[in-house]
mmCIF file of C-alpha atoms in Angstrom:
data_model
loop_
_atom_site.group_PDB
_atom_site.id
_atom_site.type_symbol
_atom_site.label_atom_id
_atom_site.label_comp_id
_atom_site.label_asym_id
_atom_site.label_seq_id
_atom_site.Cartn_x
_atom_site.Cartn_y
_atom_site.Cartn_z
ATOM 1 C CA UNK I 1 2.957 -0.582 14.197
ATOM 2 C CA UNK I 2 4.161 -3.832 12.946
ATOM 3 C CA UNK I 3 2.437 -7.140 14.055
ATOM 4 C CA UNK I 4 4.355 -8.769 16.700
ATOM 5 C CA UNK I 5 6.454 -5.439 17.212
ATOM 6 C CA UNK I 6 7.538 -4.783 20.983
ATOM 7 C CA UNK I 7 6.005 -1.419 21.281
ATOM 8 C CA UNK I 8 8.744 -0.545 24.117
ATOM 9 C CA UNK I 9 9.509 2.552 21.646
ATOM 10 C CA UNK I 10 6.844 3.905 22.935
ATOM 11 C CA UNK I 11 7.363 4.222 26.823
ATOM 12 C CA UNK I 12 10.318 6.888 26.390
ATOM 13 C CA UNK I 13 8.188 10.652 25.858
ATOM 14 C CA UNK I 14 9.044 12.075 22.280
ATOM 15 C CA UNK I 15 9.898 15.890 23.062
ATOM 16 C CA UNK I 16 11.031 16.200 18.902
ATOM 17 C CA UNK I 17 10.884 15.294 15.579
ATOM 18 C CA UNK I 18 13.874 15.074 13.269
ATOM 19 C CA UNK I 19 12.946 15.547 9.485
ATOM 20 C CA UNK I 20 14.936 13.783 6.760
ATOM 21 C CA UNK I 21 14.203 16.157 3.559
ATOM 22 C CA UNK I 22 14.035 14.273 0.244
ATOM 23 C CA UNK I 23 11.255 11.473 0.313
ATOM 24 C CA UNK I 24 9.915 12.846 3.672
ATOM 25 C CA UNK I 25 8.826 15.880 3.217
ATOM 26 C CA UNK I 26 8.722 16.292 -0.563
ATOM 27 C CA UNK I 27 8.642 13.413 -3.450
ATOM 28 C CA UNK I 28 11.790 14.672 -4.888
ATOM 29 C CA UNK I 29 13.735 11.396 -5.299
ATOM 30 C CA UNK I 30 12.627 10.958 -8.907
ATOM 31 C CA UNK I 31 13.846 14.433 -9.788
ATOM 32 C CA UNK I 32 16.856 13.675 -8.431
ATOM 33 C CA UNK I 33 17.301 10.425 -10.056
ATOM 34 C CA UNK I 34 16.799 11.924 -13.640
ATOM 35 C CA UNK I 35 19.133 14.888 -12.908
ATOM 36 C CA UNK I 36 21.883 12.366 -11.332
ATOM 37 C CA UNK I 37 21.453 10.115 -14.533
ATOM 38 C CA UNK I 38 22.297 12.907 -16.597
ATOM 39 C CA UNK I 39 25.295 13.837 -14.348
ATOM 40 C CA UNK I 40 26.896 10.489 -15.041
ATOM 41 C CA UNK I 41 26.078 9.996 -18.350
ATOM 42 C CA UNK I 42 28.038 13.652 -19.185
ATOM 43 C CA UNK I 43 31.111 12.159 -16.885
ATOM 44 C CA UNK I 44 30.751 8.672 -18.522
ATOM 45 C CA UNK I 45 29.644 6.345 -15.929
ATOM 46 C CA UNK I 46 26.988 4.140 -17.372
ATOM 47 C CA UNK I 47 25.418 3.822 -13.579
ATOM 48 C CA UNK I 48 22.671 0.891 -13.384
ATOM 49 C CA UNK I 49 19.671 1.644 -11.365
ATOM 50 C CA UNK I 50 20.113 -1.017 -8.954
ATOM 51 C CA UNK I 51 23.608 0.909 -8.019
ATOM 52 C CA UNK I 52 21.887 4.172 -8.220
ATOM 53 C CA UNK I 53 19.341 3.218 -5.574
ATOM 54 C CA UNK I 54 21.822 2.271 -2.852
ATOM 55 C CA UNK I 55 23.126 5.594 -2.668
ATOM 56 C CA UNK I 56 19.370 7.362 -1.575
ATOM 57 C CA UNK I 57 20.433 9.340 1.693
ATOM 58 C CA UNK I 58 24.230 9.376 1.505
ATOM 59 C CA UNK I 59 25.824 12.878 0.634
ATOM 60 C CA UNK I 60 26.671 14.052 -2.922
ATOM 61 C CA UNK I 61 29.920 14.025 -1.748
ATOM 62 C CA UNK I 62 30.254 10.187 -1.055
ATOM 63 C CA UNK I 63 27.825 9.818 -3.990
ATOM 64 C CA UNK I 64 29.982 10.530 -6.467
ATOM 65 C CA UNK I 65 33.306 9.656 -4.802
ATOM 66 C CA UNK I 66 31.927 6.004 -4.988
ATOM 67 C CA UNK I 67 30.510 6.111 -8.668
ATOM 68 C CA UNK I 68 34.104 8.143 -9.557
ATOM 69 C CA UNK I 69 36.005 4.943 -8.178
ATOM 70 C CA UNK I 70 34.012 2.490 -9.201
ATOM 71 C CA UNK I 71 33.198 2.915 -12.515
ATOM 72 C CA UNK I 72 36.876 5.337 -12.892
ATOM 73 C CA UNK I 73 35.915 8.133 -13.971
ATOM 74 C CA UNK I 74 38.847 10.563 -15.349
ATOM 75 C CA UNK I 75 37.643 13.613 -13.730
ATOM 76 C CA UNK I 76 37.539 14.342 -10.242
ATOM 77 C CA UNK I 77 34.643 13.869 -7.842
ATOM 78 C CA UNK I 78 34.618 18.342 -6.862
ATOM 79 C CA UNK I 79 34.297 17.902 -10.777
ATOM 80 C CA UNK I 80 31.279 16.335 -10.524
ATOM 81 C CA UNK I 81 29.955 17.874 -7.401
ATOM 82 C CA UNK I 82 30.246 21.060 -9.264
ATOM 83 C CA UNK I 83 28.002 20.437 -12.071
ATOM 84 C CA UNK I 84 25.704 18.488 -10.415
ATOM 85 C CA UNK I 85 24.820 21.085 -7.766
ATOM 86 C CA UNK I 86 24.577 23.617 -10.242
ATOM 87 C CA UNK I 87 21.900 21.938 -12.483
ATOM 88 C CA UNK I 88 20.050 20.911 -9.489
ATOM 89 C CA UNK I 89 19.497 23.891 -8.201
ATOM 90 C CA UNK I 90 18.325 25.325 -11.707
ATOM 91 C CA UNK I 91 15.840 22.581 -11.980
ATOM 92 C CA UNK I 92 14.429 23.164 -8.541
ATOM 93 C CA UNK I 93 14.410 26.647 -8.919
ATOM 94 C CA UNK I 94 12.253 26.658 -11.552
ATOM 95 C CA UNK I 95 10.240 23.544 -11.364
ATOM 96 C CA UNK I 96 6.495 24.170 -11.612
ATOM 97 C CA UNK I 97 5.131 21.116 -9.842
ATOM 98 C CA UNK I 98 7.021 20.910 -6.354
ATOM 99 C CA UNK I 99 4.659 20.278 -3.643
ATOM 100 C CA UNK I 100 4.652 18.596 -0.328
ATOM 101 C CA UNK I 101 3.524 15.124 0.231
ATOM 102 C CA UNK I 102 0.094 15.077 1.077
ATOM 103 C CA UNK I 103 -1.277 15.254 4.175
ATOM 104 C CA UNK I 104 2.196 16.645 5.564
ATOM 105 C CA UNK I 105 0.919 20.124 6.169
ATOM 106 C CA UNK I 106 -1.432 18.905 8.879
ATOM 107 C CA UNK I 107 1.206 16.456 10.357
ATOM 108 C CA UNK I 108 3.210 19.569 10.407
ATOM 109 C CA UNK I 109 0.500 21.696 11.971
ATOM 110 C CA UNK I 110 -0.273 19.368 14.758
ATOM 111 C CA UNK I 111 3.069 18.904 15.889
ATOM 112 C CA UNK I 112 3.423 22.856 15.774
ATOM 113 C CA UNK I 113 -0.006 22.891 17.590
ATOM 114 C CA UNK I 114 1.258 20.833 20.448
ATOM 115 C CA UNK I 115 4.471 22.578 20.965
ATOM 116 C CA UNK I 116 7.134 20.146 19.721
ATOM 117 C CA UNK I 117 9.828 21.396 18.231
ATOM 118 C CA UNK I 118 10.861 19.916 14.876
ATOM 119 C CA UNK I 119 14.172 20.168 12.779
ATOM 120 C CA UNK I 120 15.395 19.128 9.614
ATOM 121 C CA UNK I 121 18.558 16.846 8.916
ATOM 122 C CA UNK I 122 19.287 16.151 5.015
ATOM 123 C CA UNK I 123 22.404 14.905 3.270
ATOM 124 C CA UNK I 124 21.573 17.633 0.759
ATOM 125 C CA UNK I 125 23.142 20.947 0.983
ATOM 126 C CA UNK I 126 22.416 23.285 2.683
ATOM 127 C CA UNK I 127 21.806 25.819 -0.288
ATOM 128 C CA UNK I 128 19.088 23.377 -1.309
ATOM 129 C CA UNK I 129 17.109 22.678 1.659
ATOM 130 C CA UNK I 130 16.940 26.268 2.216
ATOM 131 C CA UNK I 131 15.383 26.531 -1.792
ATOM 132 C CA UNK I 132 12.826 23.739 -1.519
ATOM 133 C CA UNK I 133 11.794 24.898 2.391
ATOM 134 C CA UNK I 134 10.972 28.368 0.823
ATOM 135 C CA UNK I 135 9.006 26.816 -2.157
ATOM 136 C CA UNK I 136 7.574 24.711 -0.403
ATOM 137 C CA UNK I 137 6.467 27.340 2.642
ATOM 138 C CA UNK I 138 7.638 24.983 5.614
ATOM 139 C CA UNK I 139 10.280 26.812 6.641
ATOM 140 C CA UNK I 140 8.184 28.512 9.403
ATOM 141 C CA UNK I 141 7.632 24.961 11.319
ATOM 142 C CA UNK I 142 11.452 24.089 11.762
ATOM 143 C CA UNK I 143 13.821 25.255 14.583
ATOM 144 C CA UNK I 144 16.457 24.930 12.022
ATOM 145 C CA UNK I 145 18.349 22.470 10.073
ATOM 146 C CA UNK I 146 21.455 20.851 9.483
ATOM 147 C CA UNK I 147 23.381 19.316 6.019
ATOM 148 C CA UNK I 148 25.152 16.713 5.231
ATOM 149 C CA UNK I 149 27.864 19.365 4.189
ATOM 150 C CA UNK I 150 28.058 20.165 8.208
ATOM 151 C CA UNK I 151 29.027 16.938 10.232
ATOM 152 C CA UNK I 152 32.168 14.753 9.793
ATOM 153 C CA UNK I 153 30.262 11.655 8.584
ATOM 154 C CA UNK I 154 26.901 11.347 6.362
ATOM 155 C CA UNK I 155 24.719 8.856 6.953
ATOM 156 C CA UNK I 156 24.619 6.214 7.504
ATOM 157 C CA UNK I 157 27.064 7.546 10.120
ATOM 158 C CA UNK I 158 24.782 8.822 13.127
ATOM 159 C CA UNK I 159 26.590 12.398 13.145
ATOM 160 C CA UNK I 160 23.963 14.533 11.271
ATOM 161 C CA UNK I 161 20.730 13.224 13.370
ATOM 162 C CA UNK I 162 23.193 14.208 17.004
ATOM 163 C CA UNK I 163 23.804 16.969 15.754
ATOM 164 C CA UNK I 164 19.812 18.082 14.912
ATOM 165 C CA UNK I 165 19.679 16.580 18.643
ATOM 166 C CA UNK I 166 22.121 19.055 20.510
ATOM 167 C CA UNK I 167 20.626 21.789 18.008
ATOM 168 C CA UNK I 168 17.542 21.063 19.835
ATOM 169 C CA UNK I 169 18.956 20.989 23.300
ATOM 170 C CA UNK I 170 17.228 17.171 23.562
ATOM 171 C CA UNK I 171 18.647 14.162 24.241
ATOM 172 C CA UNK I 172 18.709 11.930 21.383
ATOM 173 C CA UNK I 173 16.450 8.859 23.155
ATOM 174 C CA UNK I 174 13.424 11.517 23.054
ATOM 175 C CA UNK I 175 13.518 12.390 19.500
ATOM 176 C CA UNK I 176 12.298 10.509 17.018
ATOM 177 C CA UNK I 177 13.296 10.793 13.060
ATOM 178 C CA UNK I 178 11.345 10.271 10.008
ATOM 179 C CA UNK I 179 13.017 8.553 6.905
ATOM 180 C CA UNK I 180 12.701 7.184 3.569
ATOM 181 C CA UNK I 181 15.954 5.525 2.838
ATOM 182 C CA UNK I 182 18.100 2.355 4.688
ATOM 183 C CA UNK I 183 21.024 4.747 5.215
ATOM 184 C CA UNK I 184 18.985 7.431 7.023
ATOM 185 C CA UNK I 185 17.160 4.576 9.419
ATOM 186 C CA UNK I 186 20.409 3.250 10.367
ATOM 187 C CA UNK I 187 21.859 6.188 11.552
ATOM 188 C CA UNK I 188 18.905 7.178 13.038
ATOM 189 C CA UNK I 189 19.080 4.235 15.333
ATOM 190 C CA UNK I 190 22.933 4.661 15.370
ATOM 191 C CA UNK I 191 22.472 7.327 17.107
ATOM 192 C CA UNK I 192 20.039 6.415 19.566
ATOM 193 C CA UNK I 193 16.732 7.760 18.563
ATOM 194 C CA UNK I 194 13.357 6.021 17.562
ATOM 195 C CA UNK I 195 12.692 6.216 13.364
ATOM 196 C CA UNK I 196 9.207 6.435 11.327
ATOM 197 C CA UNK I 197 10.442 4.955 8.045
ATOM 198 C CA UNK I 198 8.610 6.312 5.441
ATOM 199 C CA UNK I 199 7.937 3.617 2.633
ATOM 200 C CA UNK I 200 8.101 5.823 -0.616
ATOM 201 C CA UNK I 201 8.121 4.553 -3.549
ATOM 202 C CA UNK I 202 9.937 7.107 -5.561
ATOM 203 C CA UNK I 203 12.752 6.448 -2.983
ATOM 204 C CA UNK I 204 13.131 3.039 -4.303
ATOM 205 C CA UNK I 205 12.593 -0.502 -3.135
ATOM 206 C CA UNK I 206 14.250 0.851 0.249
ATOM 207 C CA UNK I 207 14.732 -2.101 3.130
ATOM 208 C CA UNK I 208 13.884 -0.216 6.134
ATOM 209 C CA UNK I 209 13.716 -3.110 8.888
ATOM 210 C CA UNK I 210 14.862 -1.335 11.412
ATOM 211 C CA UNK I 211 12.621 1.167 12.137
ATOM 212 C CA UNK I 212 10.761 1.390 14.751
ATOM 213 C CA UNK I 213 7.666 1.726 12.583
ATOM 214 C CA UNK I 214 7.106 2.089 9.259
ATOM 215 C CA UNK I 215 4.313 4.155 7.301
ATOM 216 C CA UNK I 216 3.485 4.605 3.950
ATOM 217 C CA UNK I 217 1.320 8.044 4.109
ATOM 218 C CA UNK I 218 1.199 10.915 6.224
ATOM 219 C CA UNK I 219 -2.524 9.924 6.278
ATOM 220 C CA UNK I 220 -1.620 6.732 7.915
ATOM 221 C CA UNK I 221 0.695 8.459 10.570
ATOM 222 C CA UNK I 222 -1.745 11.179 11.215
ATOM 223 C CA UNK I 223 -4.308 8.368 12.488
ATOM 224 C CA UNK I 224 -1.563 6.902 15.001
ATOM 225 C CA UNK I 225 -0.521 10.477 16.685
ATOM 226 C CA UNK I 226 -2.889 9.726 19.464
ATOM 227 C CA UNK I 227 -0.261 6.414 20.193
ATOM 228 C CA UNK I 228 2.734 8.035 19.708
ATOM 229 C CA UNK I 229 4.317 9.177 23.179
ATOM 230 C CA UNK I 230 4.933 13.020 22.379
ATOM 231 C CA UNK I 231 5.342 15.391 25.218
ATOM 232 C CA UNK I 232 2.946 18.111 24.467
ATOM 233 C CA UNK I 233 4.501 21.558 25.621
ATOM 234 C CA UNK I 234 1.326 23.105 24.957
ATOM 235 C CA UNK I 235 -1.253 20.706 26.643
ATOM 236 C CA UNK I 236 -3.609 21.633 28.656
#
């Protein structure tokens, strides 16, 4: 925890954890990034990387809808959406090198262990989180998940974290989320809940002040479970 920080986020029991996907559970960001940079070079949109990082978290959708008006494109943004997806999920598909982040597996196991339920809420599609879950053999620890593809408004719009909530069946003041981007702690705290922010570096020089918390290995969280408020299903 932060020096200084009122540690009233920890009074309220955690009954689950909401999972943000890219930069949380696996170091994907910089594949992204080099697949995106391709995607707007092909449509024409010379896209600095200063831009590029303030859209870590959003949805393709309002991804591209912002780069299409603001650097006006003459295509249209399903254009984009199309191809991107496409090449994305080849490269994923058959990249040799995916792996969680370290130390994530025993997070993961611990929380399974204890008896709280975890989900997963990404602004990628759904087709995707399903891929990388299987190669990365986590799918097993999550009650389910939910996309960005699924809810009215992406984040930073709280709607995809309520909705992991009432998946769940618990009220969003006892979950808490992990992120890795500005625009999934806001609407993590839009919505109510408590947020880890994850301080990844291949996520970008992210500004994530308003979590609760914020950890840069799941090392480092591992050490603090003992602190953390969780209401163990399975204690003794």
């Amino acid at each position: 925890m932060k020096q200084g920080e009122r540690a009233d986020w920890l009074v309220e029991p955690i009954e689950g954890v909401i999972f943000d996907m890219d930069g949380v559970l696996i170091d994907s960001e910089p594949i992204y990034f080099d697949i995106e940079k391709s995607t707007f070079v092909h449509f024409g949109a010379q896209v600095e990387e200063e831009e590029h990082h303030t859209y870590v978290g959003v949805t393709l959708a309002s991804m591209f809808e912002q780069v299409q008006q603001r650097h006006r494109l003459n295509c249209t943004v399903e254009d984009m959406l199309s191809f991107h997806v496409q090449h994305v999920m080849d490269v994923i598909r058959e990249h040799q090198e995916l792996r969680p982040f370290d130390g994530l597996v025993a997070w993961l196991d611990w929380l399974h262990e204890a008896g709280v339920p975890m989900f997963v809420a990404s602004s990628s599609p759904r087709a995707l989180i399903e891929l990388i879950l299987e190669r990365l053999e986590l799918r097993s620890y999550f009650q389910g998940m939910v996309s960005g593809e699924e809810v009215a408004h992406g984040k930073p719009a709280p709607d995809i974290f309520l909705h992991a909530a009432k998946q769940l069946g618990i009220a969003p003041e006892r979950c808490i989320v992990i992120e890795d981007s500005r625009n999934g702690v806001k609407a993590a705290r839009t919505a109510g809940m408590r947020c880890i922010g994850h301080q990844n570096p291949g996520s970008g020089s992210q500004n994530l002040e308003q979590a609760n918390t914020v950890i840069h290995s799941y090392t480092e969280l591992f050490a603090l479970r003992e602190q953390l408020p969780f209401y163990r299903r399975n204690a003794e």
